[in-house]
Amino acid sequence: GAVVSQHPSWVICKSGTSVKIECRSLDFQATTMFWYRQFPKQSLMLMATSNEGSKATYEQGVEKDKFLINHASLTLSTLTVTSAHPEDSSFYICSAPSGRETQYFGPGTRLLVL
Amino acid sequence: GDSVTQMEGPVTLSEEAFLTINCTYTATGYPSLFWYVQYPGEGLQLLLKATKADDKGSNKGFEATYRKETTSFHLEKGSVQVSDSAVYFCALSDRDTNAGKSTFGDGTTLTVKP
């Protein structure tokens, strides 16, 4: 089946630094990808929709200048957490739709900001 | 807007017990319905799906039937194993209005004891 990868799988950084997370669709093209955030023992919260060739669409309450999204190609979307702070520590998951009915999720990136 | 309500957990069962995790939804369009499983420290894996009313999704002994009249998609398994211990998420994807992005329930933690 289709595979979505994320890199890195985990990252620890100092407060104030920026962190880039990559999401790749390995065997299919995705003009749209989605970025989710998951807090411990909670559900996934959609942060934004990444669109190839145009600006990302952010959900209400998500700071677009804080979470920069770039859909560089039909198989790659990146999420950059700028000037990260401890409250940004979370599990970030991307997904890509394949066809009209199925989404494939990446394995997630665990971010810890010290 | 769209929403998914899942049975609250945690759920603890003995091996070979019968499992039911309830899920109901509200949606403005005609959604596809999904169950995802998340093992500790990992991303989401698609467990099963159903795309129209009365469809039954099944995989690895798990089943769920799309009930439009009761707006439900309950997950069942006849005989659980210790390896089924994980968090289970019910989700919908309303392809008509939300371009495939998913709305998740809060997740139900299942622990199966030997």
Tab-separated table of C-alpha atoms in Angstrom:
chain	number	residue	atom	x	y	z
A	1	GLY	CA	0.000	0.000	0.000
A	2	ALA	CA	0.905	3.651	-0.147
A	3	VAL	CA	3.529	4.891	2.265
A	4	VAL	CA	4.085	8.270	3.826
A	5	SER	CA	7.341	8.952	5.615
A	6	GLN	CA	8.368	11.661	8.049
A	7	HIS	CA	11.786	12.893	8.998
A	8	PRO	CA	13.062	13.165	11.611
A	9	SER	CA	11.177	10.714	13.780
A	10	TRP	CA	12.131	12.646	16.865
A	11	VAL	CA	13.982	15.853	17.617
A	12	ILE	CA	15.143	17.673	20.723
A	13	CYS	CA	15.988	21.341	20.416
A	14	LYS	CA	16.673	24.388	22.519
A	15	SER	CA	14.060	27.043	23.057
A	16	GLY	CA	14.238	29.731	20.373
A	17	THR	CA	15.532	27.532	17.585
A	18	SER	CA	13.628	26.481	14.485
A	19	VAL	CA	12.868	22.899	13.557
A	20	LYS	CA	11.954	21.563	10.131
A	21	ILE	CA	9.905	18.390	9.701
A	22	GLU	CA	9.589	16.684	6.324
A	23	CYS	CA	6.661	14.663	5.057
A	24	ARG	CA	7.062	12.587	1.914
A	25	SER	CA	4.683	10.445	-0.082
A	26	LEU	CA	6.887	7.615	-1.263
A	27	ASP	CA	4.953	5.947	-4.042
A	28	PHE	CA	2.234	8.381	-5.026
A	29	GLN	CA	1.837	12.062	-5.724
A	30	ALA	CA	-0.036	14.292	-3.339
A	31	THR	CA	-1.114	17.792	-4.313
A	32	THR	CA	-2.495	18.148	-0.813
A	33	MET	CA	-1.077	17.056	2.517
A	34	PHE	CA	-2.333	17.648	6.019
A	35	TRP	CA	-0.470	18.453	9.217
A	36	TYR	CA	-1.822	17.354	12.583
A	37	ARG	CA	-0.692	17.829	16.132
A	38	GLN	CA	-1.302	15.361	18.907
A	39	PHE	CA	-0.855	16.083	22.595
A	40	PRO	CA	-0.253	13.190	25.008
A	41	LYS	CA	-3.320	10.979	25.420
A	42	GLN	CA	-5.365	13.260	23.180
A	43	SER	CA	-6.745	13.146	19.684
A	44	LEU	CA	-5.263	14.621	16.558
A	45	MET	CA	-5.879	18.266	15.868
A	46	LEU	CA	-5.691	19.434	12.288
A	47	MET	CA	-3.280	22.343	12.009
A	48	ALA	CA	-3.180	23.116	8.315
A	49	THR	CA	-3.629	21.916	4.781
A	50	SER	CA	-0.531	22.020	2.627
A	51	ASN	CA	-1.182	22.756	-1.043
A	52	GLU	CA	1.333	22.168	-3.801
A	53	GLY	CA	1.851	25.365	-5.760
A	54	SER	CA	-0.092	27.621	-3.420
A	55	LYS	CA	-0.236	28.843	0.139
A	56	ALA	CA	-1.151	26.558	2.975
A	57	THR	CA	-4.553	26.846	4.600
A	58	TYR	CA	-4.428	27.125	8.372
A	59	GLU	CA	-7.088	26.089	10.838
A	60	GLN	CA	-8.491	28.640	13.218
A	61	GLY	CA	-6.154	29.394	16.089
A	62	VAL	CA	-3.003	28.124	14.367
A	63	GLU	CA	-0.349	30.791	13.858
A	64	LYS	CA	0.848	30.725	10.268
A	65	ASP	CA	4.003	32.670	11.104
A	66	LYS	CA	4.817	30.169	13.813
A	67	PHE	CA	4.208	27.045	11.773
A	68	LEU	CA	5.562	27.597	8.282
A	69	ILE	CA	4.439	25.126	5.647
A	70	ASN	CA	5.989	24.648	2.250
A	71	HIS	CA	4.719	22.141	-0.285
A	72	ALA	CA	7.890	21.953	-2.343
A	73	SER	CA	6.848	19.220	-4.767
A	74	LEU	CA	4.142	16.664	-5.400
A	75	THR	CA	5.799	14.318	-2.917
A	76	LEU	CA	7.166	16.645	-0.237
A	77	SER	CA	5.696	18.993	2.330
A	78	THR	CA	7.659	20.594	5.161
A	79	LEU	CA	6.531	22.036	8.458
A	80	THR	CA	8.911	24.452	10.168
A	81	VAL	CA	8.286	25.313	13.794
A	82	THR	CA	9.891	28.725	14.140
A	83	SER	CA	11.365	29.985	17.406
A	84	ALA	CA	10.200	26.882	19.176
A	85	HIS	CA	9.186	27.026	22.821
A	86	PRO	CA	8.448	24.252	25.325
A	87	GLU	CA	4.705	24.556	24.692
A	88	ASP	CA	5.364	23.526	21.083
A	89	SER	CA	6.540	20.136	22.282
A	90	SER	CA	4.176	17.616	20.755
A	91	PHE	CA	3.749	14.767	18.297
A	92	TYR	CA	3.358	16.086	14.751
A	93	ILE	CA	1.765	13.847	12.138
A	94	CYS	CA	1.270	14.416	8.443
A	95	SER	CA	-1.087	12.690	6.062
A	96	ALA	CA	-1.636	12.534	2.327
A	97	PRO	CA	-4.777	11.496	0.502
A	98	SER	CA	-4.553	8.824	-2.146
A	99	GLY	CA	-7.587	8.955	-4.340
A	100	ARG	CA	-10.855	10.286	-3.017
A	101	GLU	CA	-11.406	8.009	-0.071
A	102	THR	CA	-8.158	7.113	1.580
A	103	GLN	CA	-5.569	8.990	3.576
A	104	TYR	CA	-2.207	7.646	4.561
A	105	PHE	CA	-0.541	8.888	7.693
A	106	GLY	CA	3.113	9.313	8.388
A	107	PRO	CA	4.661	7.702	11.464
A	108	GLY	CA	4.885	11.029	13.277
A	109	THR	CA	7.642	13.282	14.585
A	110	ARG	CA	8.074	13.771	18.279
A	111	LEU	CA	9.351	17.258	19.132
A	112	LEU	CA	10.746	18.146	22.524
A	113	VAL	CA	11.725	21.748	23.127
A	114	LEU	CA	13.923	22.334	26.146
B	1	GLY	CA	-19.259	21.290	11.564
B	2	ASP	CA	-18.285	17.651	11.441
B	3	SER	CA	-17.672	15.750	14.659
B	4	VAL	CA	-16.926	12.255	15.902
B	5	THR	CA	-17.859	10.961	19.337
B	6	GLN	CA	-16.166	7.876	20.644
B	7	MET	CA	-16.794	5.696	23.620
B	8	GLU	CA	-14.687	6.891	26.498
B	9	GLY	CA	-11.886	4.723	27.716
B	10	PRO	CA	-9.802	3.239	28.900
B	11	VAL	CA	-11.122	-0.208	28.123
B	12	THR	CA	-9.514	-3.202	29.789
B	13	LEU	CA	-10.346	-6.724	28.652
B	14	SER	CA	-9.049	-10.204	29.170
B	15	GLU	CA	-7.604	-12.081	26.219
B	16	GLU	CA	-10.274	-13.671	23.997
B	17	ALA	CA	-12.986	-11.324	25.250
B	18	PHE	CA	-15.404	-9.589	22.862
B	19	LEU	CA	-14.647	-5.969	22.037
B	20	THR	CA	-16.995	-3.144	21.111
B	21	ILE	CA	-15.921	0.475	20.826
B	22	ASN	CA	-18.798	2.781	20.002
B	23	CYS	CA	-18.484	5.613	17.515
B	24	THR	CA	-21.107	8.063	16.307
B	25	TYR	CA	-20.691	10.996	13.978
B	26	THR	CA	-22.259	14.139	12.611
B	27	ALA	CA	-21.399	15.390	9.163
B	28	THR	CA	-22.753	17.971	6.761
B	29	GLY	CA	-21.982	15.873	3.701
B	30	TYR	CA	-21.690	12.140	2.973
B	31	PRO	CA	-18.578	11.024	4.813
B	32	SER	CA	-16.258	8.093	4.518
B	33	LEU	CA	-15.661	6.461	7.895
B	34	PHE	CA	-12.453	5.035	9.282
B	35	TRP	CA	-10.943	3.296	12.236
B	36	TYR	CA	-7.266	3.901	12.896
B	37	VAL	CA	-5.010	2.197	15.427
B	38	GLN	CA	-2.034	3.797	17.135
B	39	TYR	CA	0.491	1.658	18.943
B	40	PRO	CA	2.644	3.283	21.645
B	41	GLY	CA	5.086	5.800	20.209
B	42	GLU	CA	3.933	5.290	16.646
B	43	GLY	CA	1.780	7.088	14.096
B	44	LEU	CA	-1.665	6.086	12.968
B	45	GLN	CA	-2.321	3.012	10.895
B	46	LEU	CA	-5.503	2.533	8.947
B	47	LEU	CA	-7.380	-0.416	10.429
B	48	LEU	CA	-10.493	-0.434	8.272
B	49	LYS	CA	-12.813	1.851	6.372
B	50	ALA	CA	-16.275	2.084	4.851
B	51	THR	CA	-17.286	4.568	2.227
B	52	LYS	CA	-21.054	4.210	1.967
B	53	ALA	CA	-24.071	3.179	3.970
B	54	ASP	CA	-24.277	-0.499	4.974
B	55	ASP	CA	-20.692	-1.165	3.930
B	56	LYS	CA	-18.759	-3.323	6.343
B	57	GLY	CA	-15.069	-2.683	6.776
B	58	SER	CA	-12.969	-5.525	8.134
B	59	ASN	CA	-9.337	-6.265	8.853
B	60	LYS	CA	-7.366	-8.474	11.261
B	61	GLY	CA	-10.587	-9.750	12.842
B	62	PHE	CA	-11.962	-6.255	13.437
B	63	GLU	CA	-15.220	-5.191	11.826
B	64	ALA	CA	-17.342	-2.053	11.623
B	65	THR	CA	-20.540	-1.387	9.681
B	66	TYR	CA	-21.501	2.043	8.317
B	67	ARG	CA	-24.960	2.726	9.735
B	68	LYS	CA	-26.357	5.886	8.192
B	69	GLU	CA	-29.681	5.656	10.003
B	70	THR	CA	-27.993	5.739	13.398
B	71	THR	CA	-24.903	7.690	12.216
B	72	SER	CA	-22.709	5.066	13.804
B	73	PHE	CA	-19.602	3.044	12.978
B	74	HIS	CA	-18.968	0.813	15.978
B	75	LEU	CA	-15.782	-1.265	16.057
B	76	GLU	CA	-16.031	-4.927	17.055
B	77	LYS	CA	-13.762	-7.911	17.435
B	78	GLY	CA	-14.856	-11.313	18.583
B	79	SER	CA	-11.718	-12.350	20.432
B	80	VAL	CA	-9.073	-9.811	21.364
B	81	GLN	CA	-5.394	-10.547	21.850
B	82	VAL	CA	-2.743	-8.891	23.982
B	83	SER	CA	-1.226	-7.514	20.780
B	84	ASP	CA	-4.432	-5.540	20.141
B	85	SER	CA	-3.560	-3.227	23.028
B	86	ALA	CA	-3.409	0.244	21.475
B	87	VAL	CA	-5.354	3.463	21.038
B	88	TYR	CA	-8.192	3.298	18.532
B	89	PHE	CA	-9.459	6.372	16.706
B	90	CYS	CA	-12.698	6.681	14.821
B	91	ALA	CA	-12.556	9.277	12.060
B	92	LEU	CA	-14.479	10.661	9.157
B	93	SER	CA	-13.420	12.265	5.954
B	94	ASP	CA	-16.048	14.367	4.252
B	95	ARG	CA	-14.826	14.430	0.700
B	96	ASP	CA	-17.550	16.748	-0.526
B	97	THR	CA	-16.853	19.692	1.748
B	98	ASN	CA	-13.460	19.204	3.391
B	99	ALA	CA	-11.292	18.019	0.537
B	100	GLY	CA	-10.439	14.801	2.280
B	101	LYS	CA	-9.113	16.091	5.602
B	102	SER	CA	-10.135	14.054	8.593
B	103	THR	CA	-12.019	14.690	11.796
B	104	PHE	CA	-11.063	12.398	14.659
B	105	GLY	CA	-12.697	11.162	17.791
B	106	ASP	CA	-10.812	11.458	21.046
B	107	GLY	CA	-9.465	7.936	20.887
B	108	THR	CA	-10.136	4.910	23.069
B	109	THR	CA	-7.295	3.164	24.830
B	110	LEU	CA	-7.614	-0.594	24.849
B	111	THR	CA	-5.574	-2.779	27.166
B	112	VAL	CA	-5.819	-6.543	26.804
B	113	LYS	CA	-4.522	-8.617	29.694
B	114	PRO	CA	-3.347	-12.208	29.332
